[in-house]
Short mmCIF file of C-alpha atoms in Angstrom, two decimals:
data_model
loop_
_atom_site.label_atom_id
_atom_site.label_comp_id
_atom_site.label_asym_id
_atom_site.label_seq_id
_atom_site.Cartn_x
_atom_site.Cartn_y
_atom_site.Cartn_z
CA MET A 1 0.00 0.00 0.00
CA SER A 2 1.49 3.34 -1.05
CA PHE A 3 0.95 6.50 0.95
CA ILE A 4 -0.19 8.32 -2.17
CA ASP A 5 -3.14 5.92 -2.48
CA LEU A 6 -4.77 7.70 0.47
CA ASN A 7 -8.29 7.85 -0.93
CA GLN A 8 -8.20 4.10 -1.41
CA TRP A 9 -6.73 3.67 2.09
CA LEU A 10 -9.44 5.85 3.64
CA SER A 11 -12.20 3.99 1.84
CA LYS A 12 -10.93 0.84 3.51
CA MET A 13 -11.40 2.49 6.89
CA PHE A 14 -15.14 2.18 6.29
CA ALA A 15 -15.01 -1.40 5.02
CA ASN A 16 -16.35 -4.33 7.00
CA PRO A 17 -14.35 -5.44 10.07
CA PHE A 18 -13.00 -8.57 8.39
CA LYS A 19 -11.41 -6.58 5.55
CA LEU A 20 -9.99 -4.08 8.03
CA LYS A 21 -8.30 -6.83 10.05
CA LYS A 22 -6.87 -8.42 6.93
CA LEU A 23 -5.25 -5.10 6.05
CA GLY A 24 -4.01 -4.59 9.60
CA ILE A 25 -6.11 -1.45 10.01
CA LEU A 26 -7.71 -0.83 13.39
CA GLY A 27 -11.32 0.24 12.86
CA MET A 28 -13.62 2.10 15.24
CA ASN A 29 -15.67 -0.88 16.45
CA ASP A 30 -12.60 -3.08 16.86
CA ARG A 31 -10.87 -0.32 18.83
CA ASN A 32 -13.86 0.23 21.11
CA ILE A 33 -14.55 -3.44 21.85
CA ASN A 34 -11.21 -5.25 21.69
CA TYR A 35 -8.81 -2.57 22.86
CA ILE A 36 -10.55 0.13 24.88
CA GLY A 37 -13.16 -2.23 26.31
CA LYS A 38 -10.75 -5.10 26.91
CA HIS A 39 -7.67 -3.31 28.23
CA ASN A 40 -9.01 -0.18 29.96
CA ASP A 41 -10.83 -0.77 33.23
CA ARG A 42 -13.68 1.73 33.47
CA LYS A 43 -12.78 2.59 37.06
CA ASN A 44 -9.54 4.11 35.71
CA PHE A 45 -11.19 6.33 33.08
CA PRO A 46 -11.49 9.36 35.41
CA LEU A 47 -7.70 9.33 35.74
CA VAL A 48 -7.36 10.26 32.06
CA ASP A 49 -10.73 11.86 31.26
CA ASN A 50 -10.10 14.60 33.82
CA LYS A 51 -7.01 16.70 33.01
CA LEU A 52 -6.75 18.03 36.56
CA LYS A 53 -6.74 14.51 38.02
CA THR A 54 -4.20 13.41 35.40
CA LYS A 55 -1.90 16.27 36.31
CA LYS A 56 -2.09 15.56 40.04
CA LEU A 57 -1.54 11.84 39.47
CA ALA A 58 1.48 12.53 37.26
CA GLN A 59 2.99 14.81 39.89
CA LYS A 60 2.48 12.08 42.49
CA HIS A 61 4.43 9.66 40.27
CA GLY A 62 7.21 12.13 39.55
CA ILE A 63 6.21 12.62 35.92
CA SER A 64 6.84 16.12 34.56
CA VAL A 65 3.81 18.16 33.44
CA PRO A 66 3.19 21.83 32.48
CA LYS A 67 2.94 24.05 35.56
CA LEU A 68 -0.53 24.25 37.10
CA LEU A 69 -1.38 27.88 37.85
CA GLY A 70 -4.72 27.13 39.48
CA TYR A 71 -8.29 26.10 38.77
CA ILE A 72 -11.83 27.41 39.17
CA GLN A 73 -14.73 25.15 40.16
CA TYR A 74 -17.61 27.55 40.88
CA GLN A 75 -19.18 30.49 39.06
CA VAL A 76 -18.71 32.77 42.08
CA GLU A 77 -14.93 32.39 41.71
CA ILE A 78 -14.77 33.72 38.15
CA ASN A 79 -14.26 37.37 39.11
CA HIS A 80 -11.01 36.33 40.79
CA PHE A 81 -9.49 34.56 37.78
CA GLU A 82 -6.70 37.15 37.62
CA ASP A 83 -5.25 35.68 40.81
CA TYR A 84 -3.94 32.74 38.74
CA ILE A 85 -2.45 34.73 35.84
CA GLU A 86 -1.20 37.80 37.69
CA ASN A 87 2.44 37.30 36.71
CA GLN A 88 1.86 35.39 33.49
CA ASN A 89 2.25 37.00 30.08
CA SER A 90 1.02 33.79 28.40
CA PHE A 91 -1.16 30.96 29.66
CA VAL A 92 -3.76 28.35 28.75
CA ILE A 93 -7.29 27.83 30.09
CA LYS A 94 -8.82 24.43 29.43
CA PRO A 95 -11.82 22.36 30.56
CA ALA A 96 -10.75 19.52 32.83
CA GLN A 97 -13.12 17.12 31.09
CA GLY A 98 -12.93 18.48 27.55
CA SER A 99 -12.11 16.43 24.47
CA GLY A 100 -10.97 17.04 20.92
CA GLY A 101 -9.36 20.34 21.80
CA LYS A 102 -12.73 21.98 22.45
CA GLY A 103 -12.78 24.81 24.98
CA ILE A 104 -9.01 25.26 25.12
CA LEU A 105 -8.12 28.94 25.13
CA VAL A 106 -4.49 29.81 24.37
CA ILE A 107 -3.20 33.27 25.25
CA VAL A 108 0.24 34.05 23.86
CA LYS A 109 0.69 37.56 25.27
CA ARG A 110 -1.01 40.42 27.11
CA ASP A 111 -1.28 44.00 25.93
CA LYS A 112 -2.47 46.19 28.80
CA ASP A 113 -6.05 45.01 29.41
CA LYS A 114 -6.17 42.79 26.32
CA PHE A 115 -5.40 39.09 25.99
CA ILE A 116 -3.97 38.07 22.61
CA LYS A 117 -4.70 34.69 21.00
CA PRO A 118 -2.29 32.97 18.56
CA SER A 119 -4.40 34.30 15.66
CA GLY A 120 -3.86 37.86 16.87
CA GLU A 121 -7.45 38.23 18.05
CA ALA A 122 -7.67 40.36 21.19
CA LEU A 123 -9.97 39.40 24.07
CA ASP A 124 -10.94 41.53 27.07
CA TYR A 125 -11.67 40.58 30.67
CA ASN A 126 -15.34 39.93 29.95
CA ASP A 127 -14.43 37.54 27.11
CA ILE A 128 -12.19 35.56 29.46
CA LYS A 129 -14.84 35.45 32.19
CA ARG A 130 -17.47 34.34 29.67
CA HIS A 131 -15.21 31.54 28.45
CA ILE A 132 -14.56 30.33 32.00
CA SER A 133 -18.30 30.39 32.71
CA ASN A 134 -18.95 28.29 29.61
CA ILE A 135 -16.37 25.75 30.78
CA LEU A 136 -17.95 25.48 34.24
CA SER A 137 -21.42 25.02 32.75
CA GLY A 138 -20.20 21.98 30.80
CA LEU A 139 -20.32 23.46 27.30
CA TYR A 140 -17.12 21.62 26.30
CA SER A 141 -17.11 18.64 28.67
CA LEU A 142 -17.84 15.00 27.96
CA GLY A 143 -21.57 14.48 28.41
CA GLY A 144 -22.18 18.16 29.16
CA ARG A 145 -21.37 17.73 32.84
CA ASN A 146 -20.39 20.64 35.07
CA ASP A 147 -16.66 21.15 34.70
CA VAL A 148 -13.58 22.81 36.13
CA ALA A 149 -11.50 25.50 34.38
CA VAL A 150 -7.81 24.65 34.60
CA PHE A 151 -5.11 27.33 34.24
CA GLU A 152 -1.70 26.21 32.98
CA LYS A 153 1.53 27.96 32.14
CA LEU A 154 1.98 28.08 28.36
CA VAL A 155 4.80 25.83 27.21
CA ASP A 156 7.74 27.60 25.59
CA PHE A 157 8.28 25.10 22.82
CA ASP A 158 11.70 23.92 21.73
CA ASP A 159 13.56 25.81 18.99
CA ALA A 160 13.80 22.55 17.05
CA PHE A 161 10.20 23.13 15.96
CA ASP A 162 10.71 26.60 14.50
CA GLY A 163 8.80 26.71 11.22
CA PHE A 164 7.15 23.35 11.82
CA SER A 165 4.34 24.74 13.96
CA TYR A 166 2.36 27.95 13.43
CA GLU A 167 1.62 30.17 16.45
CA GLY A 168 1.09 27.29 18.83
CA VAL A 169 2.74 24.53 20.80
CA PRO A 170 3.24 21.23 18.92
CA ASP A 171 2.86 17.95 20.74
CA VAL A 172 3.79 14.31 20.28
CA ARG A 173 1.13 11.64 20.59
CA VAL A 174 2.35 8.14 21.42
CA ILE A 175 -0.03 5.17 21.35
CA VAL A 176 0.96 2.88 24.21
CA TYR A 177 -0.27 -0.73 24.10
CA LYS A 178 0.37 -2.87 27.18
CA GLY A 179 3.19 -0.49 28.06
CA PHE A 180 4.85 -0.66 24.62
CA PRO A 181 5.19 2.59 22.64
CA THR A 182 3.61 1.41 19.41
CA LEU A 183 2.74 4.32 17.10
CA SER A 184 3.60 8.00 17.22
CA MET A 185 2.90 11.26 15.45
CA MET A 186 3.73 14.93 15.89
CA ARG A 187 0.75 17.29 15.83
CA LEU A 188 1.62 20.75 14.52
CA SER A 189 -0.64 23.75 14.90
CA THR A 190 -1.75 25.84 11.90
CA SER A 191 -3.74 28.99 11.27
CA ASN A 192 -6.76 26.73 10.84
CA SER A 193 -6.28 25.14 14.26
CA ASP A 194 -5.93 28.50 16.08
CA GLY A 195 -2.73 27.54 17.87
CA LYS A 196 -4.01 24.13 18.98
CA ALA A 197 -2.40 20.83 18.03
CA ASN A 198 -5.71 19.18 17.18
CA LEU A 199 -6.16 17.33 13.89
CA HIS A 200 -9.94 17.81 13.78
CA GLN A 201 -9.42 21.56 13.88
CA GLY A 202 -6.83 21.62 11.11
CA ALA A 203 -3.51 20.77 12.72
CA VAL A 204 -0.96 18.79 10.74
CA GLY A 205 -0.21 15.20 11.76
CA VAL A 206 3.30 13.90 11.05
CA GLY A 207 3.99 10.19 11.49
CA ILE A 208 7.12 9.64 13.60
CA ASP A 209 9.40 6.61 13.42
CA ILE A 210 9.47 4.86 16.80
CA LYS A 211 13.14 3.93 16.49
CA THR A 212 14.60 7.27 15.42
CA GLY A 213 12.08 10.04 16.14
CA LYS A 214 12.26 11.13 12.50
CA ALA A 215 9.33 12.17 10.31
CA LEU A 216 7.71 9.60 8.01
CA ASN A 217 4.65 11.16 6.35
CA ALA A 218 2.40 14.17 6.95
CA VAL A 219 -1.34 14.74 6.64
CA GLN A 220 -3.81 17.58 7.13
CA PHE A 221 -7.56 16.95 7.08
CA ASP A 222 -6.64 13.32 6.26
CA ARG A 223 -4.87 14.35 3.05
CA PRO A 224 -1.13 13.96 2.40
CA ILE A 225 1.00 17.12 2.43
CA LYS A 226 4.73 17.79 2.17
CA LEU A 227 5.00 21.39 3.36
CA HIS A 228 3.50 23.12 6.38
CA PRO A 229 0.51 25.11 5.02
CA ASP A 230 1.52 28.34 6.80
CA THR A 231 5.32 28.27 6.88
CA ASN A 232 6.17 26.12 3.82
CA LYS A 233 8.59 24.15 6.00
CA ASN A 234 9.48 20.74 4.56
CA LEU A 235 7.83 18.36 7.04
CA LYS A 236 10.13 15.48 6.10
CA GLU A 237 12.96 17.35 7.84
CA LEU A 238 11.30 17.10 11.24
CA VAL A 239 13.30 15.26 13.90
CA VAL A 240 11.87 15.11 17.42
CA PRO A 241 14.46 15.91 20.12
CA PHE A 242 14.59 14.06 23.45
CA TRP A 243 13.14 11.03 21.67
CA ASP A 244 14.27 8.39 24.19
CA GLU A 245 12.90 10.51 27.05
CA ILE A 246 9.56 10.78 25.25
CA LEU A 247 9.34 7.01 24.84
CA HIS A 248 10.12 6.56 28.55
CA LEU A 249 7.51 9.13 29.58
CA SER A 250 4.81 7.50 27.46
CA ALA A 251 5.60 4.01 28.76
CA ARG A 252 5.50 5.27 32.36
CA CYS A 253 1.98 6.57 31.73
CA TYR A 254 0.86 2.96 31.32
CA GLU A 255 2.36 2.07 34.70
CA MET A 256 0.77 5.18 36.23
CA THR A 257 -2.79 4.51 35.00
CA ASN A 258 -2.94 0.74 34.36
CA MET A 259 -4.60 1.59 31.04
CA GLY A 260 -3.55 -1.04 28.51
CA TYR A 261 -4.48 1.10 25.51
CA LEU A 262 -3.93 4.84 25.69
CA GLY A 263 -2.61 7.90 23.92
CA ALA A 264 0.03 9.97 25.72
CA ASP A 265 0.32 13.59 24.54
CA ILE A 266 3.74 15.07 25.27
CA VAL A 267 5.10 18.57 24.69
CA ILE A 268 8.72 19.73 24.74
CA ASP A 269 9.56 22.88 26.67
CA LYS A 270 12.88 24.49 25.67
CA ASN A 271 13.86 24.85 29.34
CA LEU A 272 12.13 21.89 31.01
CA GLY A 273 12.29 19.22 28.30
CA PRO A 274 9.45 16.71 27.66
CA LEU A 275 6.23 17.19 29.68
CA VAL A 276 3.08 15.06 29.73
CA LEU A 277 0.29 17.33 28.54
CA GLU A 278 -2.62 14.90 28.88
CA LEU A 279 -3.68 11.28 28.38
CA ASN A 280 -6.44 9.80 26.26
CA ALA A 281 -8.23 6.51 26.86
CA ARG A 282 -9.86 6.68 23.41
CA PRO A 283 -7.09 7.83 21.05
CA GLY A 284 -8.21 8.40 17.47
CA LEU A 285 -7.33 6.32 14.45
CA ALA A 286 -5.83 8.99 12.17
CA ILE A 287 -2.39 8.17 13.54
CA GLN A 288 -2.47 5.13 11.25
CA ILE A 289 -2.81 7.41 8.21
CA ALA A 290 0.07 9.62 9.33
CA ASN A 291 2.27 6.51 9.72
CA ASP A 292 0.92 4.74 6.63
CA ILE A 293 0.51 1.52 8.61
CA GLY A 294 -2.29 -0.35 10.32
CA ALA A 295 -1.98 -0.56 14.10
CA LEU A 296 -3.19 -4.18 14.31
CA LYS A 297 0.06 -5.59 12.93
CA ARG A 298 2.02 -4.03 15.77
CA PHE A 299 -0.55 -4.88 18.43
CA SER A 300 -0.60 -8.49 17.25
CA LEU A 301 3.18 -8.74 17.50
CA ILE A 302 3.04 -7.54 21.09
CA ASP A 303 0.28 -10.07 21.83
CA THR A 304 2.55 -12.92 20.70
CA LEU A 305 5.14 -12.19 23.36
CA LYS A 306 5.28 -15.03 25.89
CA ASN A 307 6.94 -13.04 28.66
CA SER A 308 4.43 -10.39 29.68
CA ASN A 309 6.57 -9.20 32.61
CA LYS A 310 9.08 -7.23 30.61
CA SER A 311 10.55 -4.19 32.28
CA LEU A 312 9.90 -0.69 31.00
CA GLU A 313 13.36 -0.62 29.43
CA GLU A 314 12.78 -3.96 27.73
CA LYS A 315 9.47 -2.80 26.29
CA ILE A 316 11.01 0.34 24.87
CA ALA A 317 13.92 -1.64 23.39
CA PHE A 318 11.46 -4.08 21.81
CA SER A 319 9.45 -1.24 20.25
CA LYS A 320 12.55 0.48 18.85
CA GLU A 321 13.82 -2.78 17.39
CA ASN A 322 10.53 -3.88 15.82
CA PHE A 323 8.62 -0.71 15.00
#
């Protein structure tokens, strides 16, 4: 299967489950039943569905995360939101139980009483308070439940990504199966994605080789591209720094959550190195397109291993050797 035959590849994504398995492509139903349902105990879902709980759990396990500035739980607290950003020129506000990048507000700088988004749009205090209120009311949360607004320090992304990401912080997603880093891609923000590394909103997905951390293929809106749409940077030149550290962080997230199938989203701060941004118990399937390979072939190889008690180091070594 050639990467340029993407339309044909995508059409197979909607084929019947038997054809998908034959091609090694993980489909939605198979993912939900045989991977999420089988390997992720529902009692552990709150550990990854709630970004605030994930952050606190990671800190407990000594796993580096972006700095927590504070959080707001009740509407009566909104007027005091400045307490958390008083000394911050840039920051992020996100719903604790949001998904798909919805409700994440990125502020890259402040200009007197204005808050500037990556797009250059200026917000005032009332805009910020309205956004926080919408988060608390559950506008962006899973199931529309009341939520918590989480304030984080904006990551100062590594210079290695200059030109690869447009006005936003790129992140690395690693699919971890039974503790083995199995598939990875870099998500690069664009003008379409408003500074967010979210594929559904127009970010670029770049498949990353598990062994080397080097770029394989790139897609935007599920279509192959070679150059970043805003900067014209050649995406094939992308090499992810701190690659071994990223693999270790992602594998440790399995040990931290006991989730056998998860997506670990990791950012790289130029001063702090790799940080776990969030975890996902239902990672999407587009990562297969970015890597031009079906996930089932790699999952099946892991399933054949007789010794299931491999150490973290052994699992990482196995992934680098085989994937």
